[in-house]
Amino acid sequence: MMSKRQDANSQHNDTKALYDKQILNSAFGVEGQNNTKFDRISFNDARHASIKQLNQCHKATRKLSDDKYNSDGELIEEAQYMVRESPRQFQYNKPLQETVFTLDNSKFQYLNFVYNFLYKCIDIDRVHFCNMDTDSMYLAIAGSQIEGYKYGLKYMIKDQLFYDQHYKEWLPWDNCTVAEEKKLMGLTTEPQGENIVCLTPKCYSLYNENEQNEEIVSLVNRMKRVSEKKANLTTNDYIKCLSDGCNIIATTNNLQMKMGVMSMISMEKSALTGIGDKMVELANGCCASFMYGINADHYLIER
C-alpha cells in the first residue's frame, strides 16, 4: 500500500494518493486497536439497561434522553441509555503481535532519531519540543528572522560533517523522489507555521501571527473526541484554554438507526480541556508515565 501511494504521488494523482493515505493511517487502529473487537455497545430502555448493568461484562452506562410525554401525560417515548460491555471472550483473526511490535518499534525509532541524530548534530538549545506523539513531533526552532520560517534545521546544525553523512537516512532533501521523501522509518516535514499552542498530544493549533501582521491565521487545528470540521474552533479557543484553564465545549451530532427509524443525537463534549488522560503532567510542563499510586506530587523537579 505504501508503494501504491508513492506511485500515485509520482503521477500527481491526488485522489488516489489521498485514498491510499487514509487506508495506511487507519489500518493500525482498525486492525489492532479497534474497540468493536473488544467492546459491545447497545442502546436500551431503562429496564434493559438495568438488567445489563448486572452483567459482569458491564463497563459503563450513559443516559442519552429522558422520557417524553404528550399533552395528556401519556408516555410516548422511553428514555434511552447507551450501555458498554466488554465480553470476556472474543474472536480475532489478526495476529496481535504485529500490532504490539508496530507500536513498540515506532517508539524505538522515535528515540533513535532524537538521540542518535538530533542530539549529535543539532544545537538543542535552539530547539524546543512542543508536542510529541507516537509517530510525530512538533518543534519550535530559533533560526533566521529574515528568511521566514520554512528553513528546516539548517540554522541549528552544530556538527555539519555528521549531519551531511547521516541526514539522508532520516530526512528528505532537495529534488528527491517521492519514495525517498516518504521512505520507511524516515521523517518528512508537513505543516509549518510561526506559532503553535499545544495543550495535549494530538491537540494543538498551528497559526501565523507576527509583529507586522497581528491578525491570527489558523493553519492547522487538531483536537480529540470531536470532529474538527463540526466543532468550528479557532486558535483563540486554544489560547483561552491554555491561559485561563477553561473547558471548551463543542456540540456533536451523530446519526442513529433504531427500529428502522433514523434519529440524530446531539451531544456536548469537552473539545479542549488541556488535560492529558494518558500521562501525568508535572508542574514544569513535562510528562511522566502512569504508575499505580504515583501522582505528580511524588516527582522532584530540579530548578
mmCIF file of C-alpha atoms in Angstrom:
data_model
loop_
_atom_site.group_PDB
_atom_site.id
_atom_site.type_symbol
_atom_site.label_atom_id
_atom_site.label_comp_id
_atom_site.label_asym_id
_atom_site.label_seq_id
_atom_site.Cartn_x
_atom_site.Cartn_y
_atom_site.Cartn_z
ATOM 1 C CA MET A 1 0.000 0.000 0.000
ATOM 2 C CA MET A 2 2.899 2.349 0.714
ATOM 3 C CA SER A 3 4.325 1.755 -2.761
ATOM 4 C CA LYS A 4 0.900 2.418 -4.298
ATOM 5 C CA ARG A 5 0.722 5.766 -2.524
ATOM 6 C CA GLN A 6 4.223 6.661 -3.716
ATOM 7 C CA ASP A 7 3.259 5.793 -7.294
ATOM 8 C CA ALA A 8 0.123 7.935 -7.018
ATOM 9 C CA ASN A 9 2.168 10.893 -5.748
ATOM 10 C CA SER A 10 4.678 10.447 -8.565
ATOM 11 C CA GLN A 11 1.824 10.510 -11.089
ATOM 12 C CA HIS A 12 0.271 13.569 -9.360
ATOM 13 C CA ASN A 13 -2.918 11.595 -8.774
ATOM 14 C CA ASP A 14 -4.030 13.400 -5.617
ATOM 15 C CA THR A 15 -7.282 11.460 -5.271
ATOM 16 C CA LYS A 16 -5.588 8.060 -5.359
ATOM 17 C CA ALA A 17 -2.787 9.271 -3.061
ATOM 18 C CA LEU A 18 -5.309 10.537 -0.504
ATOM 19 C CA TYR A 19 -7.246 7.264 -0.703
ATOM 20 C CA ASP A 20 -4.113 5.204 -0.047
ATOM 21 C CA LYS A 21 -3.082 7.555 2.757
ATOM 22 C CA GLN A 22 -6.404 7.097 4.542
ATOM 23 C CA ILE A 23 -6.021 3.318 4.355
ATOM 24 C CA LEU A 24 -2.491 3.468 5.747
ATOM 25 C CA ASN A 25 -3.443 5.833 8.555
ATOM 26 C CA SER A 26 -6.442 3.792 9.641
ATOM 27 C CA ALA A 27 -5.002 0.293 9.172
ATOM 28 C CA PHE A 28 -3.231 0.187 12.530
ATOM 29 C CA GLY A 29 -6.204 1.399 14.532
ATOM 30 C CA VAL A 30 -8.774 -0.657 12.641
ATOM 31 C CA GLU A 31 -6.855 -3.924 12.737
ATOM 32 C CA GLY A 32 -5.068 -3.681 16.063
ATOM 33 C CA GLN A 33 -6.913 -1.241 18.280
ATOM 34 C CA ASN A 34 -10.492 -1.404 17.054
ATOM 35 C CA ASN A 35 -12.680 -1.333 20.148
ATOM 36 C CA THR A 36 -15.503 -3.071 18.304
ATOM 37 C CA LYS A 37 -13.436 -6.231 18.622
ATOM 38 C CA PHE A 38 -13.325 -5.921 22.392
ATOM 39 C CA ASP A 39 -16.345 -3.761 23.308
ATOM 40 C CA ARG A 40 -20.046 -4.154 22.614
ATOM 41 C CA ILE A 41 -22.245 -1.043 22.663
ATOM 42 C CA SER A 42 -26.038 -1.202 22.662
ATOM 43 C CA PHE A 43 -28.929 1.246 23.042
ATOM 44 C CA ASN A 44 -31.609 0.226 25.539
ATOM 45 C CA ASP A 45 -34.559 1.448 27.539
ATOM 46 C CA ALA A 46 -34.355 1.756 31.325
ATOM 47 C CA ARG A 47 -35.437 -1.834 32.046
ATOM 48 C CA HIS A 48 -32.978 -3.498 29.673
ATOM 49 C CA ALA A 49 -30.186 -1.126 30.725
ATOM 50 C CA SER A 50 -30.661 -2.037 34.399
ATOM 51 C CA ILE A 51 -30.521 -5.743 33.517
ATOM 52 C CA LYS A 52 -27.288 -5.343 31.558
ATOM 53 C CA GLN A 53 -25.718 -3.432 34.429
ATOM 54 C CA LEU A 54 -25.912 -6.632 36.491
ATOM 55 C CA ASN A 55 -23.762 -8.479 33.950
ATOM 56 C CA GLN A 56 -20.085 -8.989 34.787
ATOM 57 C CA CYS A 57 -19.186 -7.686 31.331
ATOM 58 C CA HIS A 58 -20.765 -4.279 32.041
ATOM 59 C CA LYS A 59 -18.370 -1.328 31.778
ATOM 60 C CA ALA A 60 -20.339 1.914 31.594
ATOM 61 C CA THR A 61 -23.814 3.354 31.051
ATOM 62 C CA ARG A 62 -24.736 6.780 29.706
ATOM 63 C CA LYS A 63 -28.197 8.313 29.585
ATOM 64 C CA LEU A 64 -28.967 9.774 26.167
ATOM 65 C CA SER A 65 -32.520 11.079 26.528
ATOM 66 C CA ASP A 66 -35.373 11.437 29.030
ATOM 67 C CA ASP A 67 -38.902 10.075 28.939
ATOM 68 C CA LYS A 68 -41.220 12.026 26.648
ATOM 69 C CA TYR A 69 -44.917 12.566 27.363
ATOM 70 C CA ASN A 70 -47.738 14.036 25.324
ATOM 71 C CA SER A 71 -50.153 16.722 26.475
ATOM 72 C CA ASP A 72 -52.345 14.077 28.163
ATOM 73 C CA GLY A 73 -49.465 12.819 30.272
ATOM 74 C CA GLU A 74 -49.097 9.566 28.344
ATOM 75 C CA LEU A 75 -45.631 8.166 27.746
ATOM 76 C CA ILE A 76 -44.800 8.325 24.044
ATOM 77 C CA GLU A 77 -41.072 7.592 24.122
ATOM 78 C CA GLU A 78 -38.969 5.985 26.824
ATOM 79 C CA ALA A 79 -35.605 7.241 27.959
ATOM 80 C CA GLN A 80 -32.662 5.801 26.050
ATOM 81 C CA TYR A 81 -29.409 4.546 27.562
ATOM 82 C CA MET A 82 -26.135 3.623 25.902
ATOM 83 C CA VAL A 83 -24.577 0.571 27.561
ATOM 84 C CA ARG A 84 -20.988 -0.511 27.011
ATOM 85 C CA GLU A 85 -19.996 -4.112 27.660
ATOM 86 C CA SER A 86 -16.632 -5.825 27.376
ATOM 87 C CA PRO A 87 -17.107 -9.516 26.533
ATOM 88 C CA ARG A 88 -14.869 -11.958 28.355
ATOM 89 C CA GLN A 89 -14.184 -13.809 25.098
ATOM 90 C CA PHE A 90 -13.980 -12.622 21.507
ATOM 91 C CA GLN A 91 -12.808 -13.898 18.142
ATOM 92 C CA TYR A 92 -9.962 -12.084 16.424
ATOM 93 C CA ASN A 93 -8.372 -13.309 13.211
ATOM 94 C CA LYS A 94 -5.412 -10.902 13.018
ATOM 95 C CA PRO A 95 -2.052 -11.525 14.758
ATOM 96 C CA LEU A 96 -1.946 -9.205 17.765
ATOM 97 C CA GLN A 97 1.840 -9.461 17.955
ATOM 98 C CA GLU A 98 2.093 -7.362 14.771
ATOM 99 C CA THR A 99 0.147 -4.570 16.428
ATOM 100 C CA VAL A 100 2.293 -4.683 19.558
ATOM 101 C CA PHE A 101 5.509 -4.745 17.513
ATOM 102 C CA THR A 102 4.401 -1.806 15.367
ATOM 103 C CA LEU A 103 3.629 0.325 18.409
ATOM 104 C CA ASP A 104 6.836 -0.556 20.265
ATOM 105 C CA ASN A 105 9.056 -0.285 17.190
ATOM 106 C CA SER A 106 7.707 3.175 16.385
ATOM 107 C CA LYS A 107 8.735 4.353 19.858
ATOM 108 C CA PHE A 108 12.198 2.863 19.398
ATOM 109 C CA GLN A 109 12.681 4.601 16.041
ATOM 110 C CA TYR A 110 11.406 7.826 17.581
ATOM 111 C CA LEU A 111 14.063 7.757 20.315
ATOM 112 C CA ASN A 112 16.675 6.559 17.844
ATOM 113 C CA PHE A 113 16.150 9.681 15.728
ATOM 114 C CA VAL A 114 16.238 12.024 18.737
ATOM 115 C CA TYR A 115 19.319 10.634 20.487
ATOM 116 C CA ASN A 116 21.368 9.329 17.558
ATOM 117 C CA PHE A 117 20.741 12.190 15.151
ATOM 118 C CA LEU A 118 19.244 15.348 16.662
ATOM 119 C CA TYR A 119 21.340 15.409 19.824
ATOM 120 C CA LYS A 120 24.561 14.670 17.923
ATOM 121 C CA CYS A 121 24.407 17.304 15.200
ATOM 122 C CA ILE A 122 21.727 19.851 16.193
ATOM 123 C CA ASP A 123 22.077 22.632 18.771
ATOM 124 C CA ILE A 124 19.323 21.588 21.166
ATOM 125 C CA ASP A 125 19.488 24.951 22.956
ATOM 126 C CA ARG A 126 17.792 26.401 19.859
ATOM 127 C CA VAL A 127 15.155 23.660 19.635
ATOM 128 C CA HIS A 128 12.132 23.209 21.905
ATOM 129 C CA PHE A 129 9.988 20.061 21.888
ATOM 130 C CA CYS A 130 6.432 21.414 21.946
ATOM 131 C CA ASN A 131 4.398 18.273 21.448
ATOM 132 C CA MET A 132 5.125 14.623 20.762
ATOM 133 C CA ASP A 133 3.117 11.591 19.784
ATOM 134 C CA THR A 134 3.810 8.015 18.701
ATOM 135 C CA ASP A 135 4.857 8.934 15.169
ATOM 136 C CA SER A 136 5.176 12.726 15.137
ATOM 137 C CA MET A 137 6.895 15.607 16.890
ATOM 138 C CA TYR A 138 6.347 19.348 16.861
ATOM 139 C CA LEU A 139 9.427 21.514 17.256
ATOM 140 C CA ALA A 140 9.844 25.233 17.886
ATOM 141 C CA ILE A 141 13.192 26.302 16.438
ATOM 142 C CA ALA A 142 15.140 29.553 16.751
ATOM 143 C CA GLY A 143 16.698 30.219 13.370
ATOM 144 C CA SER A 144 16.690 33.143 10.968
ATOM 145 C CA GLN A 145 14.419 36.151 11.459
ATOM 146 C CA ILE A 146 14.994 37.220 7.854
ATOM 147 C CA GLU A 147 14.293 34.062 5.878
ATOM 148 C CA GLY A 148 10.847 33.439 7.350
ATOM 149 C CA TYR A 149 10.024 30.137 8.999
ATOM 150 C CA LYS A 150 10.397 27.495 6.266
ATOM 151 C CA TYR A 151 14.109 26.807 6.578
ATOM 152 C CA GLY A 152 14.160 23.465 8.384
ATOM 153 C CA LEU A 153 17.145 22.689 10.601
ATOM 154 C CA LYS A 154 19.942 24.350 8.648
ATOM 155 C CA TYR A 155 20.465 27.202 11.147
ATOM 156 C CA MET A 156 20.680 24.823 14.130
ATOM 157 C CA ILE A 157 23.409 22.480 12.858
ATOM 158 C CA LYS A 158 26.410 22.257 15.189
ATOM 159 C CA ASP A 159 28.185 19.301 13.540
ATOM 160 C CA GLN A 160 27.956 19.813 9.779
ATOM 161 C CA LEU A 161 30.074 16.766 8.935
ATOM 162 C CA PHE A 162 27.885 14.374 10.931
ATOM 163 C CA TYR A 163 24.755 15.989 9.504
ATOM 164 C CA ASP A 164 25.951 15.619 5.902
ATOM 165 C CA GLN A 165 26.841 11.970 6.467
ATOM 166 C CA HIS A 166 23.557 10.874 8.046
ATOM 167 C CA TYR A 167 20.707 13.261 7.229
ATOM 168 C CA LYS A 168 19.621 11.268 4.162
ATOM 169 C CA GLU A 169 18.956 8.297 6.433
ATOM 170 C CA TRP A 170 16.195 10.287 8.131
ATOM 171 C CA LEU A 171 15.198 13.406 6.212
ATOM 172 C CA PRO A 172 14.258 14.271 2.620
ATOM 173 C CA TRP A 173 16.444 16.547 0.512
ATOM 174 C CA ASP A 174 16.062 18.848 -2.467
ATOM 175 C CA ASN A 175 14.947 17.163 -5.703
ATOM 176 C CA CYS A 176 14.479 13.784 -4.007
ATOM 177 C CA THR A 177 11.873 11.347 -5.308
ATOM 178 C CA VAL A 178 8.576 10.660 -3.590
ATOM 179 C CA ALA A 179 9.850 7.251 -2.477
ATOM 180 C CA GLU A 180 12.906 8.894 -0.909
ATOM 181 C CA GLU A 181 10.781 11.540 0.801
ATOM 182 C CA LYS A 182 8.250 9.020 2.158
ATOM 183 C CA LYS A 183 10.756 6.287 2.971
ATOM 184 C CA LEU A 184 10.016 3.844 5.750
ATOM 185 C CA MET A 185 11.427 4.809 9.156
ATOM 186 C CA GLY A 186 12.131 8.277 7.782
ATOM 187 C CA LEU A 187 10.756 11.708 8.594
ATOM 188 C CA THR A 188 9.292 14.457 6.492
ATOM 189 C CA THR A 189 8.087 17.972 7.212
ATOM 190 C CA GLU A 190 4.353 18.535 6.947
ATOM 191 C CA PRO A 191 2.798 21.786 8.239
ATOM 192 C CA GLN A 192 4.980 24.729 9.224
ATOM 193 C CA GLY A 193 3.977 27.946 10.932
ATOM 194 C CA GLU A 194 5.152 30.828 13.071
ATOM 195 C CA ASN A 195 3.404 29.831 16.314
ATOM 196 C CA ILE A 196 1.892 26.770 17.936
ATOM 197 C CA VAL A 197 -0.275 26.202 21.007
ATOM 198 C CA CYS A 198 -0.043 22.647 22.362
ATOM 199 C CA LEU A 199 -2.489 21.515 25.024
ATOM 200 C CA THR A 200 -2.018 17.735 24.998
ATOM 201 C CA PRO A 201 -0.767 15.179 22.448
ATOM 202 C CA LYS A 202 -2.872 15.322 19.269
ATOM 203 C CA CYS A 203 -4.439 18.560 20.472
ATOM 204 C CA TYR A 204 -2.783 21.707 19.135
ATOM 205 C CA SER A 205 -3.242 24.782 16.960
ATOM 206 C CA LEU A 206 -0.663 25.952 14.415
ATOM 207 C CA TYR A 207 -1.063 29.559 13.306
ATOM 208 C CA ASN A 208 0.693 32.625 11.900
ATOM 209 C CA GLU A 209 0.913 35.925 13.744
ATOM 210 C CA ASN A 210 3.862 38.301 13.906
ATOM 211 C CA GLU A 211 4.591 41.931 14.714
ATOM 212 C CA GLN A 212 3.757 43.070 11.177
ATOM 213 C CA ASN A 213 0.523 41.068 10.988
ATOM 214 C CA GLU A 214 -1.438 40.986 14.252
ATOM 215 C CA GLU A 215 -4.303 39.000 12.737
ATOM 216 C CA ILE A 216 -4.239 35.323 13.701
ATOM 217 C CA VAL A 217 -4.319 32.996 10.698
ATOM 218 C CA SER A 218 -5.087 29.412 11.716
ATOM 219 C CA LEU A 219 -3.195 26.828 9.677
ATOM 220 C CA VAL A 220 -3.954 23.550 11.460
ATOM 221 C CA ASN A 221 -6.293 22.836 14.379
ATOM 222 C CA ARG A 222 -6.273 19.380 15.924
ATOM 223 C CA MET A 223 -8.412 18.037 18.745
ATOM 224 C CA LYS A 224 -9.606 14.712 20.102
ATOM 225 C CA ARG A 225 -13.022 13.149 20.696
ATOM 226 C CA VAL A 226 -14.860 15.580 18.409
ATOM 227 C CA SER A 227 -14.925 16.271 14.686
ATOM 228 C CA GLU A 228 -12.563 19.072 13.718
ATOM 229 C CA LYS A 229 -14.869 20.335 10.971
ATOM 230 C CA LYS A 230 -18.046 20.287 13.058
ATOM 231 C CA ALA A 231 -16.548 21.851 16.190
ATOM 232 C CA ASN A 232 -15.656 25.141 14.422
ATOM 233 C CA LEU A 233 -12.981 26.018 16.967
ATOM 234 C CA THR A 234 -10.416 28.740 16.358
ATOM 235 C CA THR A 235 -6.893 29.381 17.579
ATOM 236 C CA ASN A 236 -8.289 31.839 20.132
ATOM 237 C CA ASP A 237 -10.112 28.924 21.788
ATOM 238 C CA TYR A 238 -6.805 27.093 22.257
ATOM 239 C CA ILE A 239 -5.153 30.218 23.659
ATOM 240 C CA LYS A 240 -8.087 30.802 26.018
ATOM 241 C CA CYS A 241 -7.982 27.199 27.229
ATOM 242 C CA LEU A 242 -4.246 27.461 27.900
ATOM 243 C CA SER A 243 -4.232 30.884 29.576
ATOM 244 C CA ASP A 244 -7.489 30.670 31.552
ATOM 245 C CA GLY A 245 -7.564 26.922 32.185
ATOM 246 C CA CYS A 246 -11.155 26.749 30.991
ATOM 247 C CA ASN A 247 -13.060 23.911 29.362
ATOM 248 C CA ILE A 248 -14.175 24.464 25.748
ATOM 249 C CA ILE A 249 -17.420 22.627 24.933
ATOM 250 C CA ALA A 250 -18.434 21.547 21.426
ATOM 251 C CA THR A 251 -21.710 20.019 20.237
ATOM 252 C CA THR A 252 -21.548 16.955 18.002
ATOM 253 C CA ASN A 253 -24.388 15.395 16.021
ATOM 254 C CA ASN A 254 -24.495 11.656 15.350
ATOM 255 C CA LEU A 255 -26.999 9.605 13.367
ATOM 256 C CA GLN A 256 -28.553 6.546 14.993
ATOM 257 C CA MET A 257 -30.745 3.893 13.382
ATOM 258 C CA LYS A 258 -33.221 2.076 15.643
ATOM 259 C CA MET A 259 -36.275 0.051 14.661
ATOM 260 C CA GLY A 260 -35.996 1.369 11.116
ATOM 261 C CA VAL A 261 -36.089 4.999 12.268
ATOM 262 C CA MET A 262 -33.140 7.311 11.700
ATOM 263 C CA SER A 263 -32.556 9.777 14.538
ATOM 264 C CA MET A 264 -29.992 12.479 15.158
ATOM 265 C CA ILE A 265 -28.429 12.654 18.611
ATOM 266 C CA SER A 266 -26.778 15.879 19.743
ATOM 267 C CA MET A 267 -24.161 15.513 22.443
ATOM 268 C CA GLU A 268 -21.984 18.063 24.192
ATOM 269 C CA LYS A 269 -18.376 17.008 24.606
ATOM 270 C CA SER A 270 -15.264 18.612 26.015
ATOM 271 C CA ALA A 271 -13.306 19.541 22.901
ATOM 272 C CA LEU A 272 -10.445 21.358 24.655
ATOM 273 C CA THR A 273 -9.500 20.781 28.268
ATOM 274 C CA GLY A 274 -5.714 20.914 28.437
ATOM 275 C CA ILE A 275 -5.826 17.704 30.473
ATOM 276 C CA GLY A 276 -3.962 14.616 29.302
ATOM 277 C CA ASP A 277 -5.597 11.327 30.244
ATOM 278 C CA LYS A 278 -2.675 9.112 29.179
ATOM 279 C CA MET A 279 0.099 10.554 31.325
ATOM 280 C CA VAL A 280 0.920 12.518 34.452
ATOM 281 C CA GLU A 281 1.672 16.162 33.714
ATOM 282 C CA LEU A 282 4.203 17.786 36.026
ATOM 283 C CA ALA A 283 4.354 21.389 37.191
ATOM 284 C CA ASN A 284 7.111 22.310 34.708
ATOM 285 C CA GLY A 285 5.131 21.020 31.719
ATOM 286 C CA CYS A 286 6.945 17.689 31.401
ATOM 287 C CA CYS A 287 5.019 14.430 31.296
ATOM 288 C CA ALA A 288 5.611 11.136 33.085
ATOM 289 C CA SER A 289 4.119 7.694 32.594
ATOM 290 C CA PHE A 290 1.237 6.411 34.677
ATOM 291 C CA MET A 291 2.298 4.248 37.628
ATOM 292 C CA TYR A 292 -0.089 2.870 40.212
ATOM 293 C CA GLY A 293 -0.144 5.002 43.354
ATOM 294 C CA ILE A 294 2.156 7.677 41.883
ATOM 295 C CA ASN A 295 0.918 11.173 41.080
ATOM 296 C CA ALA A 296 2.562 14.465 40.135
ATOM 297 C CA ASP A 297 3.335 15.349 43.771
ATOM 298 C CA HIS A 298 5.725 12.401 44.062
ATOM 299 C CA TYR A 299 8.126 13.780 41.422
ATOM 300 C CA LEU A 300 11.008 16.086 42.337
ATOM 301 C CA ILE A 301 11.718 18.802 39.768
ATOM 302 C CA GLU A 302 15.172 20.372 39.636
ATOM 303 C CA ARG A 303 15.069 24.120 39.126
#
